[in-house]
Amino acid sequence: MSIEIETPATTIGAGVTLCEEVPMVRRERWEEIRRLWVTERVPIAEIARRLNLDRKTVRRHLHDAAWQPYQRPTRAETVLSPHADYLRERAEQVNYSAQILCQELRQRGYQGSYETVKLFVRPLRARRLAADRALIRFETPPGR
């Protein structure tokens, strides 16, 4: 009797880590969209179905003369921006406590909310926890 195990389909790829952004359409997919449209004259809706993309995504990439990797727009200046370096430096020293950091920032003239500080500290804490988990050693006692 054999047991079949279903493996989930990978859509992103093996070389991707959780910390980096992944473009929806990589160069190979963009070339495939162009090839289907130009050489085979496949309709946009059919290209979208075949490649599991939205029609608007296919249409947008057909209008592009050349493939361009996705770039996130630069973030606008926020109330917390002048204090970002201080937070990155101090966060580990206070065990990533957003309450302590917010109190310290208020003494430095910060006028924003606690929620903003908390949202800033969250990925710093998560990155640290992930690094800690990667370094945990697992040892077993010697066998008999």
PDB file of C-alpha atoms in Angstrom:
ATOM      1  CA  MET A   1       0.000   0.000   0.000  1.00  0.00           C
ATOM      2  CA  SER A   2       1.460   3.354  -0.977  1.00  0.00           C
ATOM      3  CA  ILE A   3       0.600   6.676   0.545  1.00  0.00           C
ATOM      4  CA  GLU A   4       0.642   9.733  -1.668  1.00  0.00           C
ATOM      5  CA  ILE A   5       1.648  12.971  -0.037  1.00  0.00           C
ATOM      6  CA  GLU A   6       0.611  16.181  -1.668  1.00  0.00           C
ATOM      7  CA  THR A   7       3.284  18.834  -1.755  1.00  0.00           C
ATOM      8  CA  PRO A   8       2.138  22.443  -1.941  1.00  0.00           C
ATOM      9  CA  ALA A   9       2.891  24.227  -5.169  1.00  0.00           C
ATOM     10  CA  THR A  10       5.697  26.715  -4.840  1.00  0.00           C
ATOM     11  CA  THR A  11       4.902  30.011  -6.449  1.00  0.00           C
ATOM     12  CA  ILE A  12       7.713  32.174  -5.158  1.00  0.00           C
ATOM     13  CA  GLY A  13      10.762  29.971  -5.432  1.00  0.00           C
ATOM     14  CA  ALA A  14      13.288  28.340  -3.164  1.00  0.00           C
ATOM     15  CA  GLY A  15      15.782  31.220  -3.103  1.00  0.00           C
ATOM     16  CA  VAL A  16      13.448  33.621  -1.319  1.00  0.00           C
ATOM     17  CA  THR A  17      13.768  34.499   2.327  1.00  0.00           C
ATOM     18  CA  LEU A  18      10.998  35.994   4.427  1.00  0.00           C
ATOM     19  CA  CYS A  19      12.720  39.369   4.737  1.00  0.00           C
ATOM     20  CA  GLU A  20      12.877  40.286   1.079  1.00  0.00           C
ATOM     21  CA  GLU A  21      10.151  41.420  -1.268  1.00  0.00           C
ATOM     22  CA  VAL A  22       9.233  39.256  -4.197  1.00  0.00           C
ATOM     23  CA  PRO A  23       8.059  40.761  -7.471  1.00  0.00           C
ATOM     24  CA  MET A  24       4.798  39.363  -8.782  1.00  0.00           C
ATOM     25  CA  VAL A  25       6.217  39.189 -12.292  1.00  0.00           C
ATOM     26  CA  ARG A  26       9.872  38.281 -12.690  1.00  0.00           C
ATOM     27  CA  ARG A  27      11.813  38.707 -15.903  1.00  0.00           C
ATOM     28  CA  GLU A  28      11.025  35.160 -17.126  1.00  0.00           C
ATOM     29  CA  ARG A  29       7.304  35.674 -16.586  1.00  0.00           C
ATOM     30  CA  TRP A  30       7.407  39.086 -18.261  1.00  0.00           C
ATOM     31  CA  GLU A  31       9.121  37.511 -21.281  1.00  0.00           C
ATOM     32  CA  GLU A  32       6.491  34.744 -21.318  1.00  0.00           C
ATOM     33  CA  ILE A  33       3.689  37.346 -21.299  1.00  0.00           C
ATOM     34  CA  ARG A  34       5.332  39.198 -24.200  1.00  0.00           C
ATOM     35  CA  ARG A  35       5.967  35.967 -26.145  1.00  0.00           C
ATOM     36  CA  LEU A  36       2.375  34.789 -25.794  1.00  0.00           C
ATOM     37  CA  TRP A  37       1.035  38.186 -26.857  1.00  0.00           C
ATOM     38  CA  VAL A  38       3.428  38.941 -29.727  1.00  0.00           C
ATOM     39  CA  THR A  39       4.208  35.581 -31.304  1.00  0.00           C
ATOM     40  CA  GLU A  40       1.161  33.455 -30.466  1.00  0.00           C
ATOM     41  CA  ARG A  41      -1.430  36.268 -30.324  1.00  0.00           C
ATOM     42  CA  VAL A  42      -3.034  34.836 -27.190  1.00  0.00           C
ATOM     43  CA  PRO A  43      -5.733  37.143 -25.731  1.00  0.00           C
ATOM     44  CA  ILE A  44      -4.988  38.966 -22.473  1.00  0.00           C
ATOM     45  CA  ALA A  45      -7.648  37.033 -20.556  1.00  0.00           C
ATOM     46  CA  GLU A  46      -6.148  33.719 -21.686  1.00  0.00           C
ATOM     47  CA  ILE A  47      -2.601  34.831 -20.758  1.00  0.00           C
ATOM     48  CA  ALA A  48      -3.903  35.796 -17.332  1.00  0.00           C
ATOM     49  CA  ARG A  49      -5.541  32.380 -16.908  1.00  0.00           C
ATOM     50  CA  ARG A  50      -2.469  30.457 -18.047  1.00  0.00           C
ATOM     51  CA  LEU A  51      -0.069  32.370 -15.802  1.00  0.00           C
ATOM     52  CA  ASN A  52      -2.475  32.784 -12.882  1.00  0.00           C
ATOM     53  CA  LEU A  53      -2.298  36.592 -13.004  1.00  0.00           C
ATOM     54  CA  ASP A  54      -4.868  39.342 -13.012  1.00  0.00           C
ATOM     55  CA  ARG A  55      -5.777  40.750 -16.445  1.00  0.00           C
ATOM     56  CA  LYS A  56      -4.744  44.236 -15.318  1.00  0.00           C
ATOM     57  CA  THR A  57      -1.305  42.922 -14.380  1.00  0.00           C
ATOM     58  CA  VAL A  58      -0.898  41.333 -17.806  1.00  0.00           C
ATOM     59  CA  ARG A  59      -2.097  44.501 -19.520  1.00  0.00           C
ATOM     60  CA  ARG A  60       0.295  46.681 -17.495  1.00  0.00           C
ATOM     61  CA  HIS A  61       3.263  44.487 -18.418  1.00  0.00           C
ATOM     62  CA  LEU A  62       2.295  44.471 -22.080  1.00  0.00           C
ATOM     63  CA  HIS A  63       2.489  48.270 -22.060  1.00  0.00           C
ATOM     64  CA  ASP A  64       6.031  48.198 -20.633  1.00  0.00           C
ATOM     65  CA  ALA A  65       8.688  48.368 -23.351  1.00  0.00           C
ATOM     66  CA  ALA A  66      11.243  46.622 -21.125  1.00  0.00           C
ATOM     67  CA  TRP A  67      11.103  44.594 -17.930  1.00  0.00           C
ATOM     68  CA  GLN A  68      11.652  46.613 -14.791  1.00  0.00           C
ATOM     69  CA  PRO A  69      12.011  45.064 -11.345  1.00  0.00           C
ATOM     70  CA  TYR A  70       9.549  46.194  -8.708  1.00  0.00           C
ATOM     71  CA  GLN A  71      10.750  49.051  -6.543  1.00  0.00           C
ATOM     72  CA  ARG A  72       8.801  50.131  -3.519  1.00  0.00           C
ATOM     73  CA  PRO A  73       8.211  53.885  -3.502  1.00  0.00           C
ATOM     74  CA  THR A  74      10.299  55.783  -0.987  1.00  0.00           C
ATOM     75  CA  ARG A  75       8.517  56.361   2.281  1.00  0.00           C
ATOM     76  CA  ALA A  76       7.441  59.832   3.154  1.00  0.00           C
ATOM     77  CA  GLU A  77       9.026  61.571   6.113  1.00  0.00           C
ATOM     78  CA  THR A  78       7.140  60.745   9.316  1.00  0.00           C
ATOM     79  CA  VAL A  79       7.108  62.137  12.826  1.00  0.00           C
ATOM     80  CA  LEU A  80       9.268  59.184  13.855  1.00  0.00           C
ATOM     81  CA  SER A  81      11.877  59.553  11.086  1.00  0.00           C
ATOM     82  CA  PRO A  82      14.260  61.854  13.014  1.00  0.00           C
ATOM     83  CA  HIS A  83      14.320  59.316  15.858  1.00  0.00           C
ATOM     84  CA  ALA A  84      14.690  56.127  13.787  1.00  0.00           C
ATOM     85  CA  ASP A  85      18.451  55.734  14.302  1.00  0.00           C
ATOM     86  CA  TYR A  86      18.082  56.247  18.051  1.00  0.00           C
ATOM     87  CA  LEU A  87      15.326  53.602  18.191  1.00  0.00           C
ATOM     88  CA  ARG A  88      17.372  51.047  16.261  1.00  0.00           C
ATOM     89  CA  GLU A  89      20.334  51.614  18.556  1.00  0.00           C
ATOM     90  CA  ARG A  90      18.403  51.682  21.844  1.00  0.00           C
ATOM     91  CA  ALA A  91      15.757  48.991  21.171  1.00  0.00           C
ATOM     92  CA  GLU A  92      17.930  46.010  22.017  1.00  0.00           C
ATOM     93  CA  GLN A  93      19.172  47.672  25.212  1.00  0.00           C
ATOM     94  CA  VAL A  94      15.606  47.951  26.567  1.00  0.00           C
ATOM     95  CA  ASN A  95      14.585  44.496  25.320  1.00  0.00           C
ATOM     96  CA  TYR A  96      12.479  45.983  22.512  1.00  0.00           C
ATOM     97  CA  SER A  97      10.020  47.600  24.919  1.00  0.00           C
ATOM     98  CA  ALA A  98       7.995  50.106  22.918  1.00  0.00           C
ATOM     99  CA  GLN A  99       6.691  51.675  26.156  1.00  0.00           C
ATOM    100  CA  ILE A 100      10.153  52.502  27.431  1.00  0.00           C
ATOM    101  CA  LEU A 101      11.248  53.742  24.021  1.00  0.00           C
ATOM    102  CA  CYS A 102       8.174  55.933  23.696  1.00  0.00           C
ATOM    103  CA  GLN A 103       8.810  57.486  27.115  1.00  0.00           C
ATOM    104  CA  GLU A 104      12.421  58.187  26.197  1.00  0.00           C
ATOM    105  CA  LEU A 105      11.391  59.690  22.861  1.00  0.00           C
ATOM    106  CA  ARG A 106       8.899  61.989  24.575  1.00  0.00           C
ATOM    107  CA  GLN A 107      11.802  63.330  26.671  1.00  0.00           C
ATOM    108  CA  ARG A 108      13.636  63.976  23.402  1.00  0.00           C
ATOM    109  CA  GLY A 109      10.698  65.948  21.949  1.00  0.00           C
ATOM    110  CA  TYR A 110       8.759  63.256  20.103  1.00  0.00           C
ATOM    111  CA  GLN A 111       5.129  64.306  19.560  1.00  0.00           C
ATOM    112  CA  GLY A 112       3.797  61.146  17.905  1.00  0.00           C
ATOM    113  CA  SER A 113       1.794  58.273  19.316  1.00  0.00           C
ATOM    114  CA  TYR A 114       2.800  55.147  21.194  1.00  0.00           C
ATOM    115  CA  GLU A 115       1.230  53.054  18.407  1.00  0.00           C
ATOM    116  CA  THR A 116       3.696  54.498  15.893  1.00  0.00           C
ATOM    117  CA  VAL A 117       6.629  53.536  18.100  1.00  0.00           C
ATOM    118  CA  LYS A 118       5.141  50.074  18.659  1.00  0.00           C
ATOM    119  CA  LEU A 119       4.756  49.489  14.914  1.00  0.00           C
ATOM    120  CA  PHE A 120       8.355  50.592  14.364  1.00  0.00           C
ATOM    121  CA  VAL A 121       9.741  48.277  17.064  1.00  0.00           C
ATOM    122  CA  ARG A 122       7.748  45.177  16.055  1.00  0.00           C
ATOM    123  CA  PRO A 123       9.897  44.166  13.034  1.00  0.00           C
ATOM    124  CA  LEU A 124      13.077  44.860  15.013  1.00  0.00           C
ATOM    125  CA  ARG A 125      11.911  42.468  17.729  1.00  0.00           C
ATOM    126  CA  ALA A 126      10.816  39.867  15.177  1.00  0.00           C
ATOM    127  CA  ARG A 127      14.189  40.010  13.432  1.00  0.00           C
ATOM    128  CA  ARG A 128      15.966  39.545  16.761  1.00  0.00           C
ATOM    129  CA  LEU A 129      13.743  36.593  17.747  1.00  0.00           C
ATOM    130  CA  ALA A 130      14.363  34.935  14.389  1.00  0.00           C
ATOM    131  CA  ALA A 131      18.113  35.376  14.848  1.00  0.00           C
ATOM    132  CA  ASP A 132      17.904  33.922  18.370  1.00  0.00           C
ATOM    133  CA  ARG A 133      15.947  30.896  17.141  1.00  0.00           C
ATOM    134  CA  ALA A 134      18.547  30.267  14.459  1.00  0.00           C
ATOM    135  CA  LEU A 135      21.266  30.034  17.104  1.00  0.00           C
ATOM    136  CA  ILE A 136      19.557  27.664  19.550  1.00  0.00           C
ATOM    137  CA  ARG A 137      21.589  24.493  19.953  1.00  0.00           C
ATOM    138  CA  PHE A 138      19.829  21.212  20.374  1.00  0.00           C
ATOM    139  CA  GLU A 139      21.900  18.550  22.050  1.00  0.00           C
ATOM    140  CA  THR A 140      20.891  15.098  23.145  1.00  0.00           C
ATOM    141  CA  PRO A 141      22.514  12.946  25.820  1.00  0.00           C
ATOM    142  CA  PRO A 142      24.743  10.125  24.618  1.00  0.00           C
ATOM    143  CA  GLY A 143      22.986   6.885  23.775  1.00  0.00           C
ATOM    144  CA  ARG A 144      23.314   3.624  25.728  1.00  0.00           C
TER     145      ARG A 144
END
